[in-house]
Coordinates of C-alpha atoms in Angstrom, one line a residue:
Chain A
X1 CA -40.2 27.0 12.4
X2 CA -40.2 24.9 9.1
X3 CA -38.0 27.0 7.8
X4 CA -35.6 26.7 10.5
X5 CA -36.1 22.7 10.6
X6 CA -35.1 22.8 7.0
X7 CA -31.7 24.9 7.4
X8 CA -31.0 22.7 10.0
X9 CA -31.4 19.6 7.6
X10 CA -29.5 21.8 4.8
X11 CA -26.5 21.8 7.4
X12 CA -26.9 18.5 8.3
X13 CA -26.2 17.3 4.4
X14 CA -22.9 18.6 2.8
X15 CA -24.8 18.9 0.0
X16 CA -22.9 20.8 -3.1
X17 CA -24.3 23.6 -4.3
X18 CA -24.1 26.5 -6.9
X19 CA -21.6 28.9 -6.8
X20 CA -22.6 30.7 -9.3
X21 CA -25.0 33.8 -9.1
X22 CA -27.1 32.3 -11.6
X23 CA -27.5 29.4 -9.2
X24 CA -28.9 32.0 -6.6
X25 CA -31.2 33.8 -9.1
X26 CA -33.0 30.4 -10.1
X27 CA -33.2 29.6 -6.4
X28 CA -34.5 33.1 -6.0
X29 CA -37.0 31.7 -8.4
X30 CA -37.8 28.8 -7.2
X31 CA -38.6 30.5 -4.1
X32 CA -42.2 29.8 -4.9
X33 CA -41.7 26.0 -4.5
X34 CA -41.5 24.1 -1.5
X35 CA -38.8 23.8 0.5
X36 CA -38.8 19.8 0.0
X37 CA -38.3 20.1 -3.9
X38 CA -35.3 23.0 -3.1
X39 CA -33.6 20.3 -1.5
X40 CA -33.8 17.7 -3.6
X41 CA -32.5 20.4 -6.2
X42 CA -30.1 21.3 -4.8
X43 CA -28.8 17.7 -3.6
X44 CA -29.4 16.6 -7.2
X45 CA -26.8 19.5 -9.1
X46 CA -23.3 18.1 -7.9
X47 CA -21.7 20.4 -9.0
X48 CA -18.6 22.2 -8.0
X49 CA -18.7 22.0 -4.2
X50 CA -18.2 25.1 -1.8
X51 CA -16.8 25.7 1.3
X52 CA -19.5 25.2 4.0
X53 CA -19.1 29.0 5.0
X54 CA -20.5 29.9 1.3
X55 CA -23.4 27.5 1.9
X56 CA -24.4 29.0 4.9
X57 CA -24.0 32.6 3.7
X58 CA -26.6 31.7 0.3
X59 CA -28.8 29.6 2.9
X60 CA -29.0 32.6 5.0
X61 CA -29.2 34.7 2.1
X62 CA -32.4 33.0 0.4
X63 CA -34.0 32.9 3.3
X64 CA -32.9 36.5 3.9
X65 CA -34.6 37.4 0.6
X66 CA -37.7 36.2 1.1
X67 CA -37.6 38.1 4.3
X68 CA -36.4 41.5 2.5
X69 CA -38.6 40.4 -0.1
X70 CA -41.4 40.6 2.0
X71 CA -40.0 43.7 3.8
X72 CA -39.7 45.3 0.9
X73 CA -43.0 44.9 0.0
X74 CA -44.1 46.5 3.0
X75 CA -43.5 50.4 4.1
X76 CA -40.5 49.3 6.1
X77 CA -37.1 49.4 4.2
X78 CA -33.6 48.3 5.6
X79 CA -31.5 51.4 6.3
X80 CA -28.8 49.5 4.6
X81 CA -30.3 48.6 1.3
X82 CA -29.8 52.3 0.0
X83 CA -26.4 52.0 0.8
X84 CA -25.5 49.1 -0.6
X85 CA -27.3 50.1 -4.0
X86 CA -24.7 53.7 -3.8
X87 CA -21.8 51.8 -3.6
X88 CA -22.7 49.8 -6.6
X89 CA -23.4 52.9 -8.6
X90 CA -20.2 53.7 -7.1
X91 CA -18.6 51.0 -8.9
X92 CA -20.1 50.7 -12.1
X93 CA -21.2 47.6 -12.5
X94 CA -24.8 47.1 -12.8
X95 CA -25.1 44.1 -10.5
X96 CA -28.5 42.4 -10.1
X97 CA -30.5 44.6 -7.4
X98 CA -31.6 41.2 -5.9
X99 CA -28.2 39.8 -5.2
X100 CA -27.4 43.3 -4.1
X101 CA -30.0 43.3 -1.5
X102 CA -29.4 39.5 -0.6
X103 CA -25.2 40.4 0.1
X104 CA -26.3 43.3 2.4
X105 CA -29.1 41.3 4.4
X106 CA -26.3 38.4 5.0
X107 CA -23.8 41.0 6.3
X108 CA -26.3 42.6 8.4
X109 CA -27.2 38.9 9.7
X110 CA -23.4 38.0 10.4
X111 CA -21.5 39.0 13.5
X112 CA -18.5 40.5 12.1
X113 CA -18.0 44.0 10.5
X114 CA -21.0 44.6 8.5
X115 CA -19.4 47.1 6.2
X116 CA -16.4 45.1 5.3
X117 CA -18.3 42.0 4.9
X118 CA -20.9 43.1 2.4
X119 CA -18.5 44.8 0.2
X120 CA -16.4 41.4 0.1
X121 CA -19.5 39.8 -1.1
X122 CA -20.5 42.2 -3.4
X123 CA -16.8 41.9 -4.7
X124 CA -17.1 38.3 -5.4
X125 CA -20.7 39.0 -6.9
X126 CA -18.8 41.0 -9.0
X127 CA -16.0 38.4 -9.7
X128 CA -18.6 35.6 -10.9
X129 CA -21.0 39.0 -13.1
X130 CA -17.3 38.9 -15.0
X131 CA -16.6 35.6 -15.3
X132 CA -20.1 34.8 -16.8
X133 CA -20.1 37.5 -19.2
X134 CA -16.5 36.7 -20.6
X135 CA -17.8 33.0 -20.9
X136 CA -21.2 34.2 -22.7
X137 CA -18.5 36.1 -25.3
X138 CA -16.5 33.2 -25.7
X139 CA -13.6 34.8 -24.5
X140 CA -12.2 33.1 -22.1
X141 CA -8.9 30.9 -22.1
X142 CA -9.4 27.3 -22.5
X143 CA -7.3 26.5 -19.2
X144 CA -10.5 28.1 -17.1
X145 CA -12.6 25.3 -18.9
X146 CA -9.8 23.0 -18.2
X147 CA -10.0 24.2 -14.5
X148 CA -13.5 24.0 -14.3
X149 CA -13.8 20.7 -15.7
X150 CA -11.4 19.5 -13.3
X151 CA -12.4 21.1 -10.4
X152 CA -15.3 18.9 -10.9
X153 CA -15.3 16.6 -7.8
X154 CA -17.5 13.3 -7.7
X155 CA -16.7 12.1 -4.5
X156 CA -19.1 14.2 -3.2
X157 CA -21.8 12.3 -2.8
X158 CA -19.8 9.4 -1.2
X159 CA -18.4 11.9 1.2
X160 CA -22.2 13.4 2.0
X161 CA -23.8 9.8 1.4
X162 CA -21.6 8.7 4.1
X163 CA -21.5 11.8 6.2
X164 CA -25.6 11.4 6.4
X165 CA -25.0 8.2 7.5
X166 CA -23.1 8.2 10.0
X167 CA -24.5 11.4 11.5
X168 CA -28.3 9.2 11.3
X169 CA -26.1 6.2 12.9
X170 CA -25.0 7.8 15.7
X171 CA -27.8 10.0 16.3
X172 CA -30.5 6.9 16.1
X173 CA -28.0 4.2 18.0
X174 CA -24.8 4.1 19.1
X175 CA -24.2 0.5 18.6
X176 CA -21.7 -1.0 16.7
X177 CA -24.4 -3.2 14.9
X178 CA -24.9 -0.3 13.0
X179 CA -22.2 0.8 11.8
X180 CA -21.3 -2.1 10.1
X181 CA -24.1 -1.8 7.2
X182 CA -23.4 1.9 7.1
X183 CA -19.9 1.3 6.3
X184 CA -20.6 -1.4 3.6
X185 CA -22.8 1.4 1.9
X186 CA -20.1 3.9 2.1
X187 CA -17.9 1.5 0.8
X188 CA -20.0 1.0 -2.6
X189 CA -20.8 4.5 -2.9
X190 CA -17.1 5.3 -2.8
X191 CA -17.0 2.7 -5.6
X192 CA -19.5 4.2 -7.3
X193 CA -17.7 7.5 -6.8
X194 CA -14.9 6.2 -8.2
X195 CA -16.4 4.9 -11.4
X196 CA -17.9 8.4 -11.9
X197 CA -14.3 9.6 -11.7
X198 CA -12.9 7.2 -14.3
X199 CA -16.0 7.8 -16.8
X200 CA -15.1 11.7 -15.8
X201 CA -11.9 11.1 -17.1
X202 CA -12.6 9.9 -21.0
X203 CA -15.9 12.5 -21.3
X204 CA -14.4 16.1 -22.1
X205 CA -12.7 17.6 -24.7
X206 CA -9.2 16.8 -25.6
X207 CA -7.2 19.6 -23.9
X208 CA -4.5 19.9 -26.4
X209 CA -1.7 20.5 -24.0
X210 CA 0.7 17.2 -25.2
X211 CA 1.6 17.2 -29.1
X212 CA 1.7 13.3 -30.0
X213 CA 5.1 12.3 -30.1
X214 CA 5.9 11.6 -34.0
X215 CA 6.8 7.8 -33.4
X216 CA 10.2 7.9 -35.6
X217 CA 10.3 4.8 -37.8
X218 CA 13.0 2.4 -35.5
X219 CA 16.2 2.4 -37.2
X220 CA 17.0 -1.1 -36.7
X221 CA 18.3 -1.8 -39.7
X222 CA 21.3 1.1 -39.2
X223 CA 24.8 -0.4 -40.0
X224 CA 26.5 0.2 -37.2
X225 CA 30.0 -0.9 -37.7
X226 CA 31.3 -3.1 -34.7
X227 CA 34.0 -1.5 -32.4
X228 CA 37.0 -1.6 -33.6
X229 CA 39.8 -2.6 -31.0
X230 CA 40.8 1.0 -30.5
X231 CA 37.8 1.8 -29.5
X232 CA 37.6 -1.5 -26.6
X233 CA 40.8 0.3 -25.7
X234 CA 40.2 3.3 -25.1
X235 CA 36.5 2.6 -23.7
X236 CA 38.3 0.2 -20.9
X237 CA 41.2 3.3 -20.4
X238 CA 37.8 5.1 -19.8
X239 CA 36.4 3.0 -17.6
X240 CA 39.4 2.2 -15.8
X241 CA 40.1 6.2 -15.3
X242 CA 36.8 6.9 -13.9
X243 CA 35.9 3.4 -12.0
X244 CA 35.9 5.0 -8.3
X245 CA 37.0 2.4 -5.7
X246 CA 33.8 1.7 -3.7
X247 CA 33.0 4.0 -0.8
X248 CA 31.3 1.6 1.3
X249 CA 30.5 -2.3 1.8
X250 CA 27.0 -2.2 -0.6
X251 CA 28.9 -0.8 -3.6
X252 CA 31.6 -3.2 -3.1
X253 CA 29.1 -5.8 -3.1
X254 CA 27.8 -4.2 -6.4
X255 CA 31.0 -4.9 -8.3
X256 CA 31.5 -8.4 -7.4
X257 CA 27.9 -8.6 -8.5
X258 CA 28.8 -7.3 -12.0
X259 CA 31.9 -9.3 -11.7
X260 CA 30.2 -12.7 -10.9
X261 CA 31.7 -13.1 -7.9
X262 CA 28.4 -12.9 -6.1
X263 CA 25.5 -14.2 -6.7
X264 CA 21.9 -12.3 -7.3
X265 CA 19.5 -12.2 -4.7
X266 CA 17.4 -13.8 -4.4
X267 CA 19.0 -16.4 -5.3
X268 CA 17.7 -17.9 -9.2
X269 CA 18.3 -21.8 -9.4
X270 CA 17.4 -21.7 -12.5
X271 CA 20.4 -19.0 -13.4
X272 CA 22.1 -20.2 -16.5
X273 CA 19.6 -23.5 -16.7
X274 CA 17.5 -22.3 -19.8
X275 CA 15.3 -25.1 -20.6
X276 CA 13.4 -24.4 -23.0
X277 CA 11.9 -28.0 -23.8
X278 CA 8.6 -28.8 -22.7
X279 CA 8.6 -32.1 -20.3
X280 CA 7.1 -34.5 -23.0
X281 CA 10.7 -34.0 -24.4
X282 CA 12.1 -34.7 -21.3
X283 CA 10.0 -37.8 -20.5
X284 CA 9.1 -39.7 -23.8
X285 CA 12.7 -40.3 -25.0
X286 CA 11.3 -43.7 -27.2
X287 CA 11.8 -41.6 -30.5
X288 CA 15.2 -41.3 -30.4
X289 CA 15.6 -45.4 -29.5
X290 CA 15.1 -45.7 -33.9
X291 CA 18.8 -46.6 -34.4
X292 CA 18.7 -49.7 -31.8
X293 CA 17.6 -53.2 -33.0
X294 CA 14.0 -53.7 -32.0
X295 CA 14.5 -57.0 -30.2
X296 CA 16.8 -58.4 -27.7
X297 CA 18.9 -57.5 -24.9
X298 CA 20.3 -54.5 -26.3
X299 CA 17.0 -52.9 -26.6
X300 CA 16.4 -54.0 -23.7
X301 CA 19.2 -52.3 -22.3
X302 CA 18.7 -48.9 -23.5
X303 CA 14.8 -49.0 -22.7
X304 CA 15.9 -49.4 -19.0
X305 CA 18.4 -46.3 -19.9
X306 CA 15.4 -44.1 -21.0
X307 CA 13.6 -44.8 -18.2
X308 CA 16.3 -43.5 -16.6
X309 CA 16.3 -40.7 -18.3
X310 CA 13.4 -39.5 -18.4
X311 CA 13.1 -39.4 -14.2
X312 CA 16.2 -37.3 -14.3
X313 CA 15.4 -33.6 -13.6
X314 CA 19.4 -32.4 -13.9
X315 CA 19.7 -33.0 -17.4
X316 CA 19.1 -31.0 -20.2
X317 CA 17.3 -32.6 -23.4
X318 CA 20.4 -32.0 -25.4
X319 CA 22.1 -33.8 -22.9
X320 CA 19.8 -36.7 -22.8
X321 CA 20.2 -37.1 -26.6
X322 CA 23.8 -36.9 -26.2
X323 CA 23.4 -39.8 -24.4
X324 CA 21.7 -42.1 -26.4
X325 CA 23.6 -41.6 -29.0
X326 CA 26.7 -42.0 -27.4
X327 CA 25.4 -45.7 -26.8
X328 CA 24.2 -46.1 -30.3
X329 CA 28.0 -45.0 -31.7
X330 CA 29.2 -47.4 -29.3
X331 CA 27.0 -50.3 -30.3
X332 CA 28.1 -49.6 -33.6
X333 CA 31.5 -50.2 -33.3
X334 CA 30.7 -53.1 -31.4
X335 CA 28.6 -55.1 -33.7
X336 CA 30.8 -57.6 -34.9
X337 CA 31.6 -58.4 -31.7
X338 CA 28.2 -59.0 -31.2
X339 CA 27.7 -60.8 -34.1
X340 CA 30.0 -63.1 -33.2
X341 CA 27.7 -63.7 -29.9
Chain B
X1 CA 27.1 5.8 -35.0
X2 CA 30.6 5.5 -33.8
X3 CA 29.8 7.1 -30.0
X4 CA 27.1 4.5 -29.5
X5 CA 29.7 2.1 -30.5
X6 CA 31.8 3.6 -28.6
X7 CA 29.1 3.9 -25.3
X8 CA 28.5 0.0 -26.1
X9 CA 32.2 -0.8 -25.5
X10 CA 32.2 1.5 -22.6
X11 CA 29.5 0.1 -21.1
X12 CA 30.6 -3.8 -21.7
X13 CA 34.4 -3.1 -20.5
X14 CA 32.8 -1.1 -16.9
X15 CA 31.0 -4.5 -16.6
X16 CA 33.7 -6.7 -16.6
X17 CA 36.6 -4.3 -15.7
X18 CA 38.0 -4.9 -11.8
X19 CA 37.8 -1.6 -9.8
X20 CA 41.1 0.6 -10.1
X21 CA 42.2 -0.8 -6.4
X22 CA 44.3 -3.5 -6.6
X23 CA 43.0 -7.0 -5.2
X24 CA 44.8 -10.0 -3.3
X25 CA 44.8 -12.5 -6.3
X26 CA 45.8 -16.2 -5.9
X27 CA 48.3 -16.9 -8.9
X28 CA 50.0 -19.8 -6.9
X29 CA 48.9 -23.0 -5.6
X30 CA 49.8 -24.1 -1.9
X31 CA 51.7 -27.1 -3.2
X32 CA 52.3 -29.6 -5.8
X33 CA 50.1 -31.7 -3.8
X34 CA 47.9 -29.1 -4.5
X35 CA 48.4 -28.7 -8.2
X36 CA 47.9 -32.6 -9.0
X37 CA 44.9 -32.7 -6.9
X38 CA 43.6 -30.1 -8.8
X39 CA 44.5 -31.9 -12.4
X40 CA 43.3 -34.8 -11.1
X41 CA 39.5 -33.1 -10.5
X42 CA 40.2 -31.7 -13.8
X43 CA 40.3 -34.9 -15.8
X44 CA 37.5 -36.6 -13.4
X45 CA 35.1 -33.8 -14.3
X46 CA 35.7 -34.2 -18.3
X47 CA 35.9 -38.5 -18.8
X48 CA 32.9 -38.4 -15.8
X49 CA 29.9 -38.9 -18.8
X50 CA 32.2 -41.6 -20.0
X51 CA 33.1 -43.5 -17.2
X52 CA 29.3 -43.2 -16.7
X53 CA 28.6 -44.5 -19.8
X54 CA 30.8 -47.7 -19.8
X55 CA 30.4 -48.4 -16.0
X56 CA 26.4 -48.5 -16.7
X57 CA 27.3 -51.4 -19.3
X58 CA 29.2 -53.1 -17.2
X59 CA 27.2 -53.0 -14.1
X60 CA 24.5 -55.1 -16.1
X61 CA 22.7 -58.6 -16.1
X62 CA 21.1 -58.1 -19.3
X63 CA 23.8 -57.5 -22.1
X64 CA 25.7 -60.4 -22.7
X65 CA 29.2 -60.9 -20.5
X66 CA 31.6 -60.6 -23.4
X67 CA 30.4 -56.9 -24.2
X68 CA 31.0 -56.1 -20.0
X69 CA 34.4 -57.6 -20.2
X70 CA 35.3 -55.5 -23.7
X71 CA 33.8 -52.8 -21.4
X72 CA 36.2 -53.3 -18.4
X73 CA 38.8 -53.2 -20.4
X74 CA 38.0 -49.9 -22.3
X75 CA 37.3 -48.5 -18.6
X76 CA 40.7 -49.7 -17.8
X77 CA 42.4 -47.8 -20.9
X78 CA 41.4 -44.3 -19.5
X79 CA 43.8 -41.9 -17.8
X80 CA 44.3 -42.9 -14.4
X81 CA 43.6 -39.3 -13.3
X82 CA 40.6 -39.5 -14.7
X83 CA 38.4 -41.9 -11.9
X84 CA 36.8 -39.7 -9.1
X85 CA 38.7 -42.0 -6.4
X86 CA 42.0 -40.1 -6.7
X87 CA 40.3 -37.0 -5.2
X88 CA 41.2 -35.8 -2.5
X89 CA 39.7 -33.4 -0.7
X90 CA 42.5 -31.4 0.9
X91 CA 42.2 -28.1 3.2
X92 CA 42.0 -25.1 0.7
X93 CA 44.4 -22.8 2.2
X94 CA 46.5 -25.1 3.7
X95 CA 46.7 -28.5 1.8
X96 CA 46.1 -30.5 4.8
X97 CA 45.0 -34.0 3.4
X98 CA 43.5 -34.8 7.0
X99 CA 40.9 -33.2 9.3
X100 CA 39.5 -31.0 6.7
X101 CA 36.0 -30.8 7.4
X102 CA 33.9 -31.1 4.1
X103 CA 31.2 -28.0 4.6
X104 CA 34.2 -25.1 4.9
X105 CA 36.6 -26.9 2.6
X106 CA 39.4 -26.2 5.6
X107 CA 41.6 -28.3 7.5
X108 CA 40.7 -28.6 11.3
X109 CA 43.3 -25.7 12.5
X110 CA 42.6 -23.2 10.0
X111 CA 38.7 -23.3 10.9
X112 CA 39.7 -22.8 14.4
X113 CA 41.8 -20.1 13.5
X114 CA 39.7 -18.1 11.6
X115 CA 36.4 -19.0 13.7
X116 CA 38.3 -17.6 17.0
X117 CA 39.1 -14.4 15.0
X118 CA 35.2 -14.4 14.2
X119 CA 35.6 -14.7 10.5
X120 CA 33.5 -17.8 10.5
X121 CA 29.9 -16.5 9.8
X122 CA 27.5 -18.4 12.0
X123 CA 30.3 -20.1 13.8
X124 CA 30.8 -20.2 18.0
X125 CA 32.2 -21.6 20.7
X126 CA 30.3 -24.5 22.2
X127 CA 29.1 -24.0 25.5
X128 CA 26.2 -26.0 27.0

């Protein structure tokens, strides 16, 4: 019954687990320890993560091989263990006797063909005996690290982490209270996920696939002669040749664009305005008052202009200065005059 | 060197070259009316910093009145096209002096023209 309670709580979590045959041999091992630390094994490796068919099938078959374990030890013997042991022999590979025994008991368990379903086991068995003794030689090509190393997914535990929770949430109480919390915990897991990801990203060996572009030294400084009017000639035959007449009402609206017929939307005010000046140019104007006499109406005058001036948003600095001097050059001419007065 | 001169060039004249169909261009104005109007706006628009200039002297209580009259005379000496008063702002297709209204630049029959042949964007008939 325990047993039992704990597959159900195995299928509850979508927990990732090995693959890998070695994965089932060391949980073949640990079959000594209880099923509480198998869990928290297994829910602690996130590793590459399997299709919940596979995770059922090496559930069924550790539990299974306890059970043939046990069976074995006893006079009793499956009918189809020989079997399956001739058809490796068959084959040739020495595959581990244990897996071999664990693949038979799982297609004995399942429904379907029995036959056809232990020797598609055995056949990935087989599949991951060759893959781990290239990798052990070093022989492998460095795009089935690249594809292992990416197939390396960390959303994982968000997706179980959340999965868990929700299941508990609804299972416990259907209110919406609930669900609230649970979804502000998902919602930082899938941050932490996603932090995971990133740090996934820098860790690993450089893969080698882009050559670094050999940044050409800028030729700048190239002396490229200017166009000579031949060349605006015949580059404006050119354009002229090709220049299609426009096929609908949006290209038309293109050319006068270019043209400067119409304007760009949306619509810059600022288009053609390039103030650069900051506004204490704009604003404190007193600097360029050095030409005016420092008393008298005249000063007076042209303080009242800078005022002026400096409330005026239209004008450009240049133009402002332009001003003022205009009045000085005028009160120039005029100073006899006022020296008369 | 000389194709990316040459692409340059390309690329400037397709900027600024009108499309190979031919466009209704204005080479004539509708009248002499016309024309002088638009010399007179002409002449306003460049002596307008000046007249500026010497009106905001004259238009004064501080400087003393000898400089204001030397002023109104100096104002006086400019080109008579050149004050903002002669403008007039006539009907653009037509030259009509009168009923032009100000917002479409058109005299009062052209806008009813065009806006009956719903040419007038945003324009209708007013029915309440």
């Amino acid at each position: 019954s325990t047993c039992s309670v704990l597959s159900k709580d195995k299928d509850k979590s979508a927990a990732s687990t090995d693959g890998t045959p070695e994965g089932a041999a060391k949980r073949q091992e640990d079959g000594a320890e209880t099923p509480k630390q198998q869990l928290l094994d297994i829910i602690g490796d996130m590793k590459v993560e399997v299709s919940y068919r596979k995770k059922l099938q090496q559930l069924k078959a550790s539990e299974n091989k306890k059970q043939a374990v046990n069976k074995l030890e006893g006079p009793d013997s499956e009918g189809s263990v020989p079997q399956g042991i001739t058809e490796d022999a068959q084959r040739g590979k020495p595959l581990n006797p244990e897996l071999v025994k664990a693949a038979s008991a799982v297609a004995s368990s399942l429904p379907r063909n029995k036959k056809q379903t232990e020797s598609e086991l055995l056949a990935q068995l087989r599949r991951h005996e060759e893959t781990t003794d290239k990798q052990k030689k070093g022989g492998t090509v460095n795009i089935r690290n690249v594809i292992s190393e990416m197939t390396v997914k960390r959303q994982s535990p968000a997706q179980w982490g959340a999965r868990i929770s929700s299941r508990i949430s609804l299972r416990l109480d259907e209110d919406r209270q609930r669900i609230r919390p649970d979804r502000s915990s998902a919602q930082s897991m899938d941050s932490r996920s996603f932090l995971f990801f990133y740090r996934s990203l820098r860790v690993g060996k450089r893969l080698n696939i882009f050559t670094k572009a050999s940044t050409e030294p800028e030729h700048a400084l190239k002396t490229v002669p200017s166009p000579t009017i031949w060349d605006l000639e015949f580059a404006k035959e050119v354009a002229a040749v090709t220049a299609q007449p426009p096929r609908n009402g949006f290209e038309e609206m293109i050319q006068w664009t270019k043209e400067g017929i119409l304007w760009e939307f949306p619509i810059d005010n600022e288009v053609g305005m390039e103030d650069d000046a900051e506004f204490h140019e704009h604003i404190f104007l007193e600097k360029h008052l050095e030409g005016f006499p420092k008393e008298g109406p005249i000063r007076h005058f042209m303080e009242l202009v800078i005022c002026g001036l400096s409330k005026n948003p239209y004008l450009s600095v240049k133009q402002k200065v332009e001003h003022i001097e205009w009045f000085q050059k005028y009160f120039e001419e005029k100073k006899e005059l006022l020296q008369e007065i | 060197m000389a194709a990316a001169a040459l692409c340059w060039a390309l690329r400037a004249a397709r900027q600024v070259l009108p499309s190979s169909c031919p466009r209704q261009v204005r080479s004539y104005y509708v009248d002499w009316r016309m024309l002088r109007d638009v010399k007179r706006r002409k002449m306003a628009y460049e002596h307008a910093d000046e007249r500026l200039r010497i009106n905001a002297i004259r238009k004064n209580s501080i400087l003393p009145k000898e400089l204001q009259e030397v002023a109104d005379k100096e104002i006086a000496a400019l080109p008579r096209d050149s004050c903002p008063v002669r403008i007039r702002n006539r009907c653009v297709l037509t030259s009509r002096p009168r009923g032009v209204k100000r917002r479409w630049r058109l005299s009062r029959i052209v806008f009813r023209h065009f806006a009956d042949h719903a040419q007038m964007s945003g324009v209708q008939r007013a029915m309440w």
